[in-house]
């Protein structure tokens, strides 16, 4: 495995200074510079809280889906968002939906790469990569989220966050302010019982079994992120599907990102580097 440049520098610093304890970090991804230590049932997010959140918009429709920034010129979203061939723009660093002028960066989409095995009937392999027309520069409002290695495990019961501008209730209006909500990872077996075995190994369930909190229309393609060791945020899932919104025993179903780590790396020609938590451990 090729070690990213930032990690190489960190290795050198650690090896030459025995007084420091070194941990696995990837400089740049998964950080929230503006954050000091609708989603249905969520709350308004503060500016800079989720700097990898992207709004994908079509000229005719406005906001259609969410996405996550994973590198300076690459986004990850859901394949089902791209049934329409209309031109799409990506807005980054934005909090207020009705004011696109407040976006920290705007880019045209140069290319959309849908997974070749995507099945629109079962929602299996529901993932897409979007190449931006030009790279974006990272700042306190625009940062990439970390892509987990294929060996990474998001444990059942882990509390994570889903974000987006989707409707605030079934058949409701899109959110004006970016929403955030806490959801828990639900085991594959438990979720499959609730969905009659429709949940494939490429899917991940998260939410509250009692209902009340969930992603909804307009959140599709957006991020489900979990805070891991090293205080970095990792992309665990991509908003994919569910029965209704925030219903009891009908949690949200997400594309399981760890199943696509190699695909993402290959399609971006190494521009997106998955991060292994155990890459650097020294006492």
PDB file of C-alpha atoms in Angstrom:
ATOM      1  CA  UNK A   1       0.000   0.000   0.000  1.00  0.00           C
ATOM      2  CA  UNK A   2       1.315   3.432  -0.911  1.00  0.00           C
ATOM      3  CA  UNK A   3       1.459   5.675   2.156  1.00  0.00           C
ATOM      4  CA  UNK A   4       0.077   9.196   1.548  1.00  0.00           C
ATOM      5  CA  UNK A   5       2.568  12.076   1.688  1.00  0.00           C
ATOM      6  CA  UNK A   6       1.014  13.548   4.853  1.00  0.00           C
ATOM      7  CA  UNK A   7       1.445  10.239   6.681  1.00  0.00           C
ATOM      8  CA  UNK A   8       5.067   9.965   5.514  1.00  0.00           C
ATOM      9  CA  UNK A   9       5.843  13.355   7.065  1.00  0.00           C
ATOM     10  CA  UNK A  10       4.100  12.308  10.282  1.00  0.00           C
ATOM     11  CA  UNK A  11       6.098   9.073  10.403  1.00  0.00           C
ATOM     12  CA  UNK A  12       9.374  10.984  10.093  1.00  0.00           C
ATOM     13  CA  UNK A  13       8.379  13.397  12.869  1.00  0.00           C
ATOM     14  CA  UNK A  14       7.379  10.562  15.168  1.00  0.00           C
ATOM     15  CA  UNK A  15      10.461   8.478  14.510  1.00  0.00           C
ATOM     16  CA  UNK A  16      12.758  11.424  15.271  1.00  0.00           C
ATOM     17  CA  UNK A  17      11.043  12.498  18.459  1.00  0.00           C
ATOM     18  CA  UNK A  18      10.640   9.620  20.919  1.00  0.00           C
ATOM     19  CA  UNK A  19       8.857  11.839  23.474  1.00  0.00           C
ATOM     20  CA  UNK A  20       5.674  12.003  21.350  1.00  0.00           C
ATOM     21  CA  UNK A  21       2.871   9.487  21.268  1.00  0.00           C
ATOM     22  CA  UNK A  22       1.744   9.015  17.684  1.00  0.00           C
ATOM     23  CA  UNK A  23      -1.652   7.899  16.503  1.00  0.00           C
ATOM     24  CA  UNK A  24      -3.273   7.116  13.178  1.00  0.00           C
ATOM     25  CA  UNK A  25      -4.368  10.352  11.545  1.00  0.00           C
ATOM     26  CA  UNK A  26      -4.801  11.558   8.006  1.00  0.00           C
ATOM     27  CA  UNK A  27      -4.099  15.252   7.814  1.00  0.00           C
ATOM     28  CA  UNK A  28      -7.090  17.037   6.335  1.00  0.00           C
ATOM     29  CA  UNK A  29      -9.937  14.512   6.149  1.00  0.00           C
ATOM     30  CA  UNK A  30     -12.723  14.198   8.667  1.00  0.00           C
ATOM     31  CA  UNK A  31     -12.064  17.439  10.564  1.00  0.00           C
ATOM     32  CA  UNK A  32     -14.421  20.293  11.413  1.00  0.00           C
ATOM     33  CA  UNK A  33     -12.349  23.492  11.802  1.00  0.00           C
ATOM     34  CA  UNK A  34     -15.376  25.646  12.631  1.00  0.00           C
ATOM     35  CA  UNK A  35     -16.857  23.225  15.159  1.00  0.00           C
ATOM     36  CA  UNK A  36     -15.961  23.794  18.774  1.00  0.00           C
ATOM     37  CA  UNK A  37     -15.740  20.588  20.903  1.00  0.00           C
ATOM     38  CA  UNK A  38     -34.186  17.660   7.312  1.00  0.00           C
ATOM     39  CA  UNK A  39     -33.673  15.215   8.377  1.00  0.00           C
ATOM     40  CA  UNK A  40     -36.872  14.207  10.214  1.00  0.00           C
ATOM     41  CA  UNK A  41     -36.536  14.816  13.950  1.00  0.00           C
ATOM     42  CA  UNK A  42     -33.239  16.652  13.567  1.00  0.00           C
ATOM     43  CA  UNK A  43     -31.937  20.075  14.513  1.00  0.00           C
ATOM     44  CA  UNK A  44     -30.378  23.006  12.647  1.00  0.00           C
ATOM     45  CA  UNK A  45     -26.679  22.501  11.964  1.00  0.00           C
ATOM     46  CA  UNK A  46     -24.250  25.315  12.663  1.00  0.00           C
ATOM     47  CA  UNK A  47     -22.056  26.805   9.938  1.00  0.00           C
ATOM     48  CA  UNK A  48     -18.995  24.624   9.325  1.00  0.00           C
ATOM     49  CA  UNK A  49     -20.322  21.698  11.382  1.00  0.00           C
ATOM     50  CA  UNK A  50     -20.327  19.301   8.411  1.00  0.00           C
ATOM     51  CA  UNK A  51     -17.831  20.769   5.897  1.00  0.00           C
ATOM     52  CA  UNK A  52     -18.016  17.767   3.529  1.00  0.00           C
ATOM     53  CA  UNK A  53     -21.780  18.164   2.990  1.00  0.00           C
ATOM     54  CA  UNK A  54     -22.665  19.021  -0.625  1.00  0.00           C
ATOM     55  CA  UNK A  55     -25.932  20.142  -2.222  1.00  0.00           C
ATOM     56  CA  UNK A  56     -26.457  18.838  -5.756  1.00  0.00           C
ATOM     57  CA  UNK A  57     -28.769  21.099  -7.737  1.00  0.00           C
ATOM     58  CA  UNK A  58     -30.362  21.082 -11.162  1.00  0.00           C
ATOM     59  CA  UNK A  59     -31.283  24.341 -12.854  1.00  0.00           C
ATOM     60  CA  UNK A  60     -34.881  23.212 -13.393  1.00  0.00           C
ATOM     61  CA  UNK A  61     -35.493  21.702  -9.963  1.00  0.00           C
ATOM     62  CA  UNK A  62     -33.072  23.241  -7.487  1.00  0.00           C
ATOM     63  CA  UNK A  63     -31.778  20.913  -4.765  1.00  0.00           C
ATOM     64  CA  UNK A  64     -32.212  17.253  -5.716  1.00  0.00           C
ATOM     65  CA  UNK A  65     -29.721  15.268  -3.643  1.00  0.00           C
ATOM     66  CA  UNK A  66     -26.868  15.424  -1.196  1.00  0.00           C
ATOM     67  CA  UNK A  67     -23.272  14.256  -1.618  1.00  0.00           C
ATOM     68  CA  UNK A  68     -20.027  14.094   0.339  1.00  0.00           C
ATOM     69  CA  UNK A  69     -16.711  15.710  -0.556  1.00  0.00           C
ATOM     70  CA  UNK A  70     -13.995  13.026  -0.384  1.00  0.00           C
ATOM     71  CA  UNK A  71     -11.122  14.714  -2.262  1.00  0.00           C
ATOM     72  CA  UNK A  72     -10.389  18.060  -3.893  1.00  0.00           C
ATOM     73  CA  UNK A  73     -12.190  17.043  -7.082  1.00  0.00           C
ATOM     74  CA  UNK A  74     -14.351  14.067  -6.107  1.00  0.00           C
ATOM     75  CA  UNK A  75     -17.766  13.630  -4.502  1.00  0.00           C
ATOM     76  CA  UNK A  76     -19.570  10.457  -3.416  1.00  0.00           C
ATOM     77  CA  UNK A  77     -23.348  10.207  -3.743  1.00  0.00           C
ATOM     78  CA  UNK A  78     -26.124   7.690  -4.502  1.00  0.00           C
ATOM     79  CA  UNK A  79     -26.584   6.253  -8.001  1.00  0.00           C
ATOM     80  CA  UNK A  80     -30.361   6.663  -7.842  1.00  0.00           C
ATOM     81  CA  UNK A  81     -29.946  10.457  -7.819  1.00  0.00           C
ATOM     82  CA  UNK A  82     -28.891  10.516 -11.474  1.00  0.00           C
ATOM     83  CA  UNK A  83     -31.822   9.231 -13.477  1.00  0.00           C
ATOM     84  CA  UNK A  84     -32.147  12.696 -15.058  1.00  0.00           C
ATOM     85  CA  UNK A  85     -29.429  13.874 -17.447  1.00  0.00           C
ATOM     86  CA  UNK A  86     -29.943  17.569 -16.634  1.00  0.00           C
ATOM     87  CA  UNK A  87     -26.801  19.570 -15.816  1.00  0.00           C
ATOM     88  CA  UNK A  88     -25.859  19.358 -12.137  1.00  0.00           C
ATOM     89  CA  UNK A  89     -23.980  21.859  -9.991  1.00  0.00           C
ATOM     90  CA  UNK A  90     -22.352  21.103  -6.661  1.00  0.00           C
ATOM     91  CA  UNK A  91     -22.563  23.644  -3.837  1.00  0.00           C
ATOM     92  CA  UNK A  92     -20.111  23.234  -0.948  1.00  0.00           C
ATOM     93  CA  UNK A  93     -19.792  25.002   2.381  1.00  0.00           C
ATOM     94  CA  UNK A  94     -23.449  26.005   2.265  1.00  0.00           C
ATOM     95  CA  UNK A  95     -25.879  26.112   5.210  1.00  0.00           C
ATOM     96  CA  UNK A  96     -28.901  28.077   3.988  1.00  0.00           C
ATOM     97  CA  UNK A  97     -30.626  26.314   1.083  1.00  0.00           C
ATOM     98  CA  UNK A  98     -32.417  29.323  -0.386  1.00  0.00           C
ATOM     99  CA  UNK A  99     -29.242  31.369  -0.710  1.00  0.00           C
ATOM    100  CA  UNK A 100     -26.810  29.628  -3.051  1.00  0.00           C
ATOM    101  CA  UNK A 101     -24.692  32.773  -3.018  1.00  0.00           C
ATOM    102  CA  UNK A 102     -23.543  31.810   0.474  1.00  0.00           C
ATOM    103  CA  UNK A 103     -21.859  28.649  -0.822  1.00  0.00           C
ATOM    104  CA  UNK A 104     -18.131  28.620  -0.154  1.00  0.00           C
ATOM    105  CA  UNK A 105     -17.496  26.845  -3.466  1.00  0.00           C
ATOM    106  CA  UNK A 106     -19.526  26.007  -6.573  1.00  0.00           C
ATOM    107  CA  UNK A 107     -18.495  23.572  -9.295  1.00  0.00           C
ATOM    108  CA  UNK A 108     -20.000  21.995 -12.371  1.00  0.00           C
ATOM    109  CA  UNK A 109     -19.939  18.200 -12.515  1.00  0.00           C
ATOM    110  CA  UNK A 110     -17.484  17.033 -15.163  1.00  0.00           C
ATOM    111  CA  UNK A 111     -18.298  13.322 -14.995  1.00  0.00           C
ATOM    112  CA  UNK A 112     -20.639  10.941 -13.157  1.00  0.00           C
ATOM    113  CA  UNK A 113     -19.497   7.364 -12.551  1.00  0.00           C
ATOM    114  CA  UNK A 114     -22.333   5.021 -11.598  1.00  0.00           C
ATOM    115  CA  UNK A 115     -21.467   1.602 -10.209  1.00  0.00           C
ATOM    116  CA  UNK A 116     -21.856  -0.912 -13.043  1.00  0.00           C
ATOM    117  CA  UNK A 117     -23.892  -3.255 -10.810  1.00  0.00           C
ATOM    118  CA  UNK A 118     -26.368  -0.664  -9.584  1.00  0.00           C
ATOM    119  CA  UNK A 119     -29.897  -2.104  -9.570  1.00  0.00           C
ATOM    120  CA  UNK A 120     -32.635   0.533  -9.512  1.00  0.00           C
ATOM    121  CA  UNK A 121     -35.243  -2.033  -8.445  1.00  0.00           C
ATOM    122  CA  UNK A 122     -33.430  -3.391  -5.380  1.00  0.00           C
ATOM    123  CA  UNK A 123     -31.224  -0.311  -4.716  1.00  0.00           C
ATOM    124  CA  UNK A 124     -28.208  -2.614  -4.487  1.00  0.00           C
ATOM    125  CA  UNK A 125     -24.823  -1.021  -5.308  1.00  0.00           C
ATOM    126  CA  UNK A 126     -26.413   2.418  -4.902  1.00  0.00           C
ATOM    127  CA  UNK A 127     -23.271   4.517  -5.215  1.00  0.00           C
ATOM    128  CA  UNK A 128     -21.891   7.084  -7.640  1.00  0.00           C
ATOM    129  CA  UNK A 129     -18.725   9.132  -7.926  1.00  0.00           C
ATOM    130  CA  UNK A 130     -18.838  12.683  -9.271  1.00  0.00           C
ATOM    131  CA  UNK A 131     -15.753  14.361 -10.686  1.00  0.00           C
ATOM    132  CA  UNK A 132     -15.770  18.132 -10.317  1.00  0.00           C
ATOM    133  CA  UNK A 133     -14.940  20.453 -13.214  1.00  0.00           C
ATOM    134  CA  UNK A 134     -12.068  21.908 -11.170  1.00  0.00           C
ATOM    135  CA  UNK A 135     -10.608  21.102  -7.745  1.00  0.00           C
ATOM    136  CA  UNK A 136     -11.858  22.945  -4.663  1.00  0.00           C
ATOM    137  CA  UNK A 137      -9.600  24.493  -2.044  1.00  0.00           C
ATOM    138  CA  UNK A 138     -10.128  23.339   1.500  1.00  0.00           C
ATOM    139  CA  UNK A 139     -10.901  25.900   4.195  1.00  0.00           C
ATOM    140  CA  UNK A 140     -12.866  26.096   7.438  1.00  0.00           C
ATOM    141  CA  UNK A 141     -16.152  25.548   5.580  1.00  0.00           C
ATOM    142  CA  UNK A 142     -15.002  22.989   2.982  1.00  0.00           C
ATOM    143  CA  UNK A 143     -13.222  19.790   4.070  1.00  0.00           C
ATOM    144  CA  UNK A 144     -13.246  16.171   2.860  1.00  0.00           C
ATOM    145  CA  UNK A 145     -14.633  13.368   4.998  1.00  0.00           C
ATOM    146  CA  UNK A 146     -12.465  10.298   5.597  1.00  0.00           C
ATOM    147  CA  UNK A 147     -13.170   7.169   3.531  1.00  0.00           C
ATOM    148  CA  UNK A 148     -12.804   4.036   5.703  1.00  0.00           C
ATOM    149  CA  UNK A 149     -10.646   1.104   4.705  1.00  0.00           C
ATOM    150  CA  UNK A 150     -12.479  -2.095   3.727  1.00  0.00           C
ATOM    151  CA  UNK A 151     -11.364  -3.633   7.049  1.00  0.00           C
ATOM    152  CA  UNK A 152     -13.061  -0.872   9.043  1.00  0.00           C
ATOM    153  CA  UNK A 153     -16.038  -1.915  11.193  1.00  0.00           C
ATOM    154  CA  UNK A 154     -18.883   0.327  12.339  1.00  0.00           C
ATOM    155  CA  UNK A 155     -20.282  -1.493  15.359  1.00  0.00           C
ATOM    156  CA  UNK A 156     -24.008  -1.959  15.931  1.00  0.00           C
ATOM    157  CA  UNK A 157     -25.268   0.572  18.454  1.00  0.00           C
ATOM    158  CA  UNK A 158     -22.695   3.190  17.478  1.00  0.00           C
ATOM    159  CA  UNK A 159     -24.156   6.690  17.503  1.00  0.00           C
ATOM    160  CA  UNK A 160     -23.560   8.502  14.194  1.00  0.00           C
ATOM    161  CA  UNK A 161     -24.921  11.543  12.337  1.00  0.00           C
ATOM    162  CA  UNK A 162     -26.936  11.952   9.152  1.00  0.00           C
ATOM    163  CA  UNK A 163     -27.181  15.410   7.561  1.00  0.00           C
ATOM    164  CA  UNK A 164     -29.058  17.044   4.708  1.00  0.00           C
ATOM    165  CA  UNK A 165     -31.691  19.495   3.443  1.00  0.00           C
ATOM    166  CA  UNK A 166     -34.359  16.856   2.881  1.00  0.00           C
ATOM    167  CA  UNK A 167     -38.015  17.263   3.818  1.00  0.00           C
ATOM    168  CA  UNK A 168     -38.788  17.696   7.510  1.00  0.00           C
ATOM    169  CA  UNK A 169     -41.668  15.206   7.391  1.00  0.00           C
ATOM    170  CA  UNK A 170     -43.160  12.747   4.900  1.00  0.00           C
ATOM    171  CA  UNK A 171     -44.561  14.742   1.973  1.00  0.00           C
ATOM    172  CA  UNK A 172     -43.328  17.922   3.683  1.00  0.00           C
ATOM    173  CA  UNK A 173     -41.185  20.854   2.578  1.00  0.00           C
ATOM    174  CA  UNK A 174     -37.439  20.850   2.068  1.00  0.00           C
ATOM    175  CA  UNK A 175     -35.433  22.259   4.961  1.00  0.00           C
ATOM    176  CA  UNK A 176     -34.142  25.810   4.632  1.00  0.00           C
ATOM    177  CA  UNK A 177     -31.242  25.207   7.023  1.00  0.00           C
ATOM    178  CA  UNK A 178     -28.966  22.182   6.918  1.00  0.00           C
ATOM    179  CA  UNK A 179     -30.282  19.564   9.358  1.00  0.00           C
ATOM    180  CA  UNK A 180     -28.381  17.084  11.516  1.00  0.00           C
ATOM    181  CA  UNK A 181     -29.692  14.103  13.453  1.00  0.00           C
ATOM    182  CA  UNK A 182     -28.222  11.368  15.623  1.00  0.00           C
ATOM    183  CA  UNK A 183     -28.953   7.814  14.502  1.00  0.00           C
ATOM    184  CA  UNK A 184     -27.672   4.467  15.754  1.00  0.00           C
ATOM    185  CA  UNK A 185     -26.135   1.722  13.635  1.00  0.00           C
ATOM    186  CA  UNK A 186     -28.518  -1.245  13.516  1.00  0.00           C
ATOM    187  CA  UNK A 187     -27.306  -4.804  12.993  1.00  0.00           C
ATOM    188  CA  UNK A 188     -27.736  -6.341   9.546  1.00  0.00           C
ATOM    189  CA  UNK A 189     -29.801  -9.255  10.848  1.00  0.00           C
ATOM    190  CA  UNK A 190     -32.154  -7.033  12.853  1.00  0.00           C
ATOM    191  CA  UNK A 191     -32.720  -4.725   9.908  1.00  0.00           C
ATOM    192  CA  UNK A 192     -33.299  -7.573   7.456  1.00  0.00           C
ATOM    193  CA  UNK A 193     -36.069  -8.944   9.681  1.00  0.00           C
ATOM    194  CA  UNK A 194     -37.825  -5.576   9.530  1.00  0.00           C
ATOM    195  CA  UNK A 195     -37.409  -5.318   5.754  1.00  0.00           C
ATOM    196  CA  UNK A 196     -38.140  -8.937   4.772  1.00  0.00           C
ATOM    197  CA  UNK A 197     -34.580  -9.753   3.655  1.00  0.00           C
ATOM    198  CA  UNK A 198     -34.360  -6.789   1.261  1.00  0.00           C
ATOM    199  CA  UNK A 199     -31.147  -5.532   2.909  1.00  0.00           C
ATOM    200  CA  UNK A 200     -28.111  -6.807   0.981  1.00  0.00           C
ATOM    201  CA  UNK A 201     -24.525  -7.019   2.270  1.00  0.00           C
ATOM    202  CA  UNK A 202     -23.859  -3.705   0.450  1.00  0.00           C
ATOM    203  CA  UNK A 203     -26.361  -1.936   2.708  1.00  0.00           C
ATOM    204  CA  UNK A 204     -26.179  -0.545   6.236  1.00  0.00           C
ATOM    205  CA  UNK A 205     -29.109   0.371   8.498  1.00  0.00           C
ATOM    206  CA  UNK A 206     -29.200   3.254  10.952  1.00  0.00           C
ATOM    207  CA  UNK A 207     -31.920   5.049  12.858  1.00  0.00           C
ATOM    208  CA  UNK A 208     -34.187   4.547  15.831  1.00  0.00           C
ATOM    209  CA  UNK A 209     -36.307   1.388  15.791  1.00  0.00           C
ATOM    210  CA  UNK A 210     -39.003   3.330  17.654  1.00  0.00           C
ATOM    211  CA  UNK A 211     -39.034   5.874  14.803  1.00  0.00           C
ATOM    212  CA  UNK A 212     -39.043   9.655  15.059  1.00  0.00           C
ATOM    213  CA  UNK A 213     -35.620  10.346  13.508  1.00  0.00           C
ATOM    214  CA  UNK A 214     -34.591   9.533   9.953  1.00  0.00           C
ATOM    215  CA  UNK A 215     -33.387  10.751   6.592  1.00  0.00           C
ATOM    216  CA  UNK A 216     -36.113  11.571   4.057  1.00  0.00           C
ATOM    217  CA  UNK A 217     -36.694  12.751   0.468  1.00  0.00           C
ATOM    218  CA  UNK A 218     -33.995  15.202  -0.563  1.00  0.00           C
ATOM    219  CA  UNK A 219     -31.408  13.688   1.765  1.00  0.00           C
ATOM    220  CA  UNK A 220     -30.547  10.944  -0.767  1.00  0.00           C
ATOM    221  CA  UNK A 221     -26.851  10.683  -1.563  1.00  0.00           C
ATOM    222  CA  UNK A 222     -25.887  12.518   1.603  1.00  0.00           C
ATOM    223  CA  UNK A 223     -23.556  11.333   4.350  1.00  0.00           C
ATOM    224  CA  UNK A 224     -23.917   9.113   7.372  1.00  0.00           C
ATOM    225  CA  UNK A 225     -20.773   9.842   9.384  1.00  0.00           C
ATOM    226  CA  UNK A 226     -19.291   8.382  12.554  1.00  0.00           C
ATOM    227  CA  UNK A 227     -16.617   9.866  14.815  1.00  0.00           C
ATOM    228  CA  UNK A 228     -13.794   7.361  15.205  1.00  0.00           C
ATOM    229  CA  UNK A 229     -10.515   7.139  17.090  1.00  0.00           C
ATOM    230  CA  UNK A 230      -8.225  10.056  16.380  1.00  0.00           C
ATOM    231  CA  UNK A 231     -11.266  12.367  16.405  1.00  0.00           C
ATOM    232  CA  UNK A 232     -11.815  11.963  12.678  1.00  0.00           C
ATOM    233  CA  UNK A 233     -15.185  11.635  10.958  1.00  0.00           C
ATOM    234  CA  UNK A 234     -15.590   8.659   8.631  1.00  0.00           C
ATOM    235  CA  UNK A 235     -18.194   8.141   5.916  1.00  0.00           C
ATOM    236  CA  UNK A 236     -20.048   5.017   7.046  1.00  0.00           C
ATOM    237  CA  UNK A 237     -23.018   5.252   4.699  1.00  0.00           C
ATOM    238  CA  UNK A 238     -24.758   7.056   1.855  1.00  0.00           C
ATOM    239  CA  UNK A 239     -28.471   7.840   2.209  1.00  0.00           C
ATOM    240  CA  UNK A 240     -30.167   5.300  -0.083  1.00  0.00           C
ATOM    241  CA  UNK A 241     -33.728   4.172   0.751  1.00  0.00           C
ATOM    242  CA  UNK A 242     -36.309   3.340   3.382  1.00  0.00           C
ATOM    243  CA  UNK A 243     -40.046   2.823   3.815  1.00  0.00           C
ATOM    244  CA  UNK A 244     -41.513   6.230   4.535  1.00  0.00           C
ATOM    245  CA  UNK A 245     -39.598   8.516   6.889  1.00  0.00           C
ATOM    246  CA  UNK A 246     -38.981   8.040  10.606  1.00  0.00           C
ATOM    247  CA  UNK A 247     -41.526   5.225  10.888  1.00  0.00           C
ATOM    248  CA  UNK A 248     -41.376   2.665  13.671  1.00  0.00           C
ATOM    249  CA  UNK A 249     -39.473  -0.502  12.687  1.00  0.00           C
ATOM    250  CA  UNK A 250     -38.489   1.114   9.368  1.00  0.00           C
ATOM    251  CA  UNK A 251     -34.988   2.560   9.846  1.00  0.00           C
ATOM    252  CA  UNK A 252     -33.048   4.293   7.104  1.00  0.00           C
ATOM    253  CA  UNK A 253     -31.046   2.086   4.733  1.00  0.00           C
ATOM    254  CA  UNK A 254     -27.686   3.361   3.534  1.00  0.00           C
ATOM    255  CA  UNK A 255     -25.083   2.217   1.028  1.00  0.00           C
ATOM    256  CA  UNK A 256     -22.341   0.518   3.089  1.00  0.00           C
ATOM    257  CA  UNK A 257     -19.218   2.466   2.108  1.00  0.00           C
ATOM    258  CA  UNK A 258     -16.642  -0.090   3.291  1.00  0.00           C
ATOM    259  CA  UNK A 259     -17.883  -2.446   0.561  1.00  0.00           C
ATOM    260  CA  UNK A 260     -16.817   0.103  -2.073  1.00  0.00           C
ATOM    261  CA  UNK A 261     -13.434   1.253  -0.774  1.00  0.00           C
ATOM    262  CA  UNK A 262     -11.495  -0.516  -3.539  1.00  0.00           C
ATOM    263  CA  UNK A 263     -13.950   0.641  -6.223  1.00  0.00           C
ATOM    264  CA  UNK A 264     -13.615   4.271  -5.097  1.00  0.00           C
ATOM    265  CA  UNK A 265      -9.825   4.022  -5.099  1.00  0.00           C
ATOM    266  CA  UNK A 266      -9.775   2.463  -8.571  1.00  0.00           C
ATOM    267  CA  UNK A 267     -12.249   4.865 -10.176  1.00  0.00           C
ATOM    268  CA  UNK A 268     -10.463   7.948  -8.827  1.00  0.00           C
ATOM    269  CA  UNK A 269      -7.054   6.535  -9.799  1.00  0.00           C
ATOM    270  CA  UNK A 270      -5.839   6.802  -6.236  1.00  0.00           C
ATOM    271  CA  UNK A 271      -6.938  10.389  -5.679  1.00  0.00           C
ATOM    272  CA  UNK A 272      -9.166   9.175  -2.831  1.00  0.00           C
ATOM    273  CA  UNK A 273      -7.076   7.373  -0.220  1.00  0.00           C
ATOM    274  CA  UNK A 274      -8.936   5.163   2.282  1.00  0.00           C
ATOM    275  CA  UNK A 275      -7.653   5.617   5.814  1.00  0.00           C
ATOM    276  CA  UNK A 276      -6.664   2.741   8.082  1.00  0.00           C
ATOM    277  CA  UNK A 277      -6.909   3.632  11.758  1.00  0.00           C
ATOM    278  CA  UNK A 278      -4.015   1.316  12.571  1.00  0.00           C
ATOM    279  CA  UNK A 279      -1.681   2.834   9.972  1.00  0.00           C
ATOM    280  CA  UNK A 280       0.476   4.519  12.599  1.00  0.00           C
ATOM    281  CA  UNK A 281       0.655   3.353  16.206  1.00  0.00           C
ATOM    282  CA  UNK A 282       3.652   4.160  18.376  1.00  0.00           C
ATOM    283  CA  UNK A 283       4.151   4.272  22.148  1.00  0.00           C
TER     284      UNK A 283
END
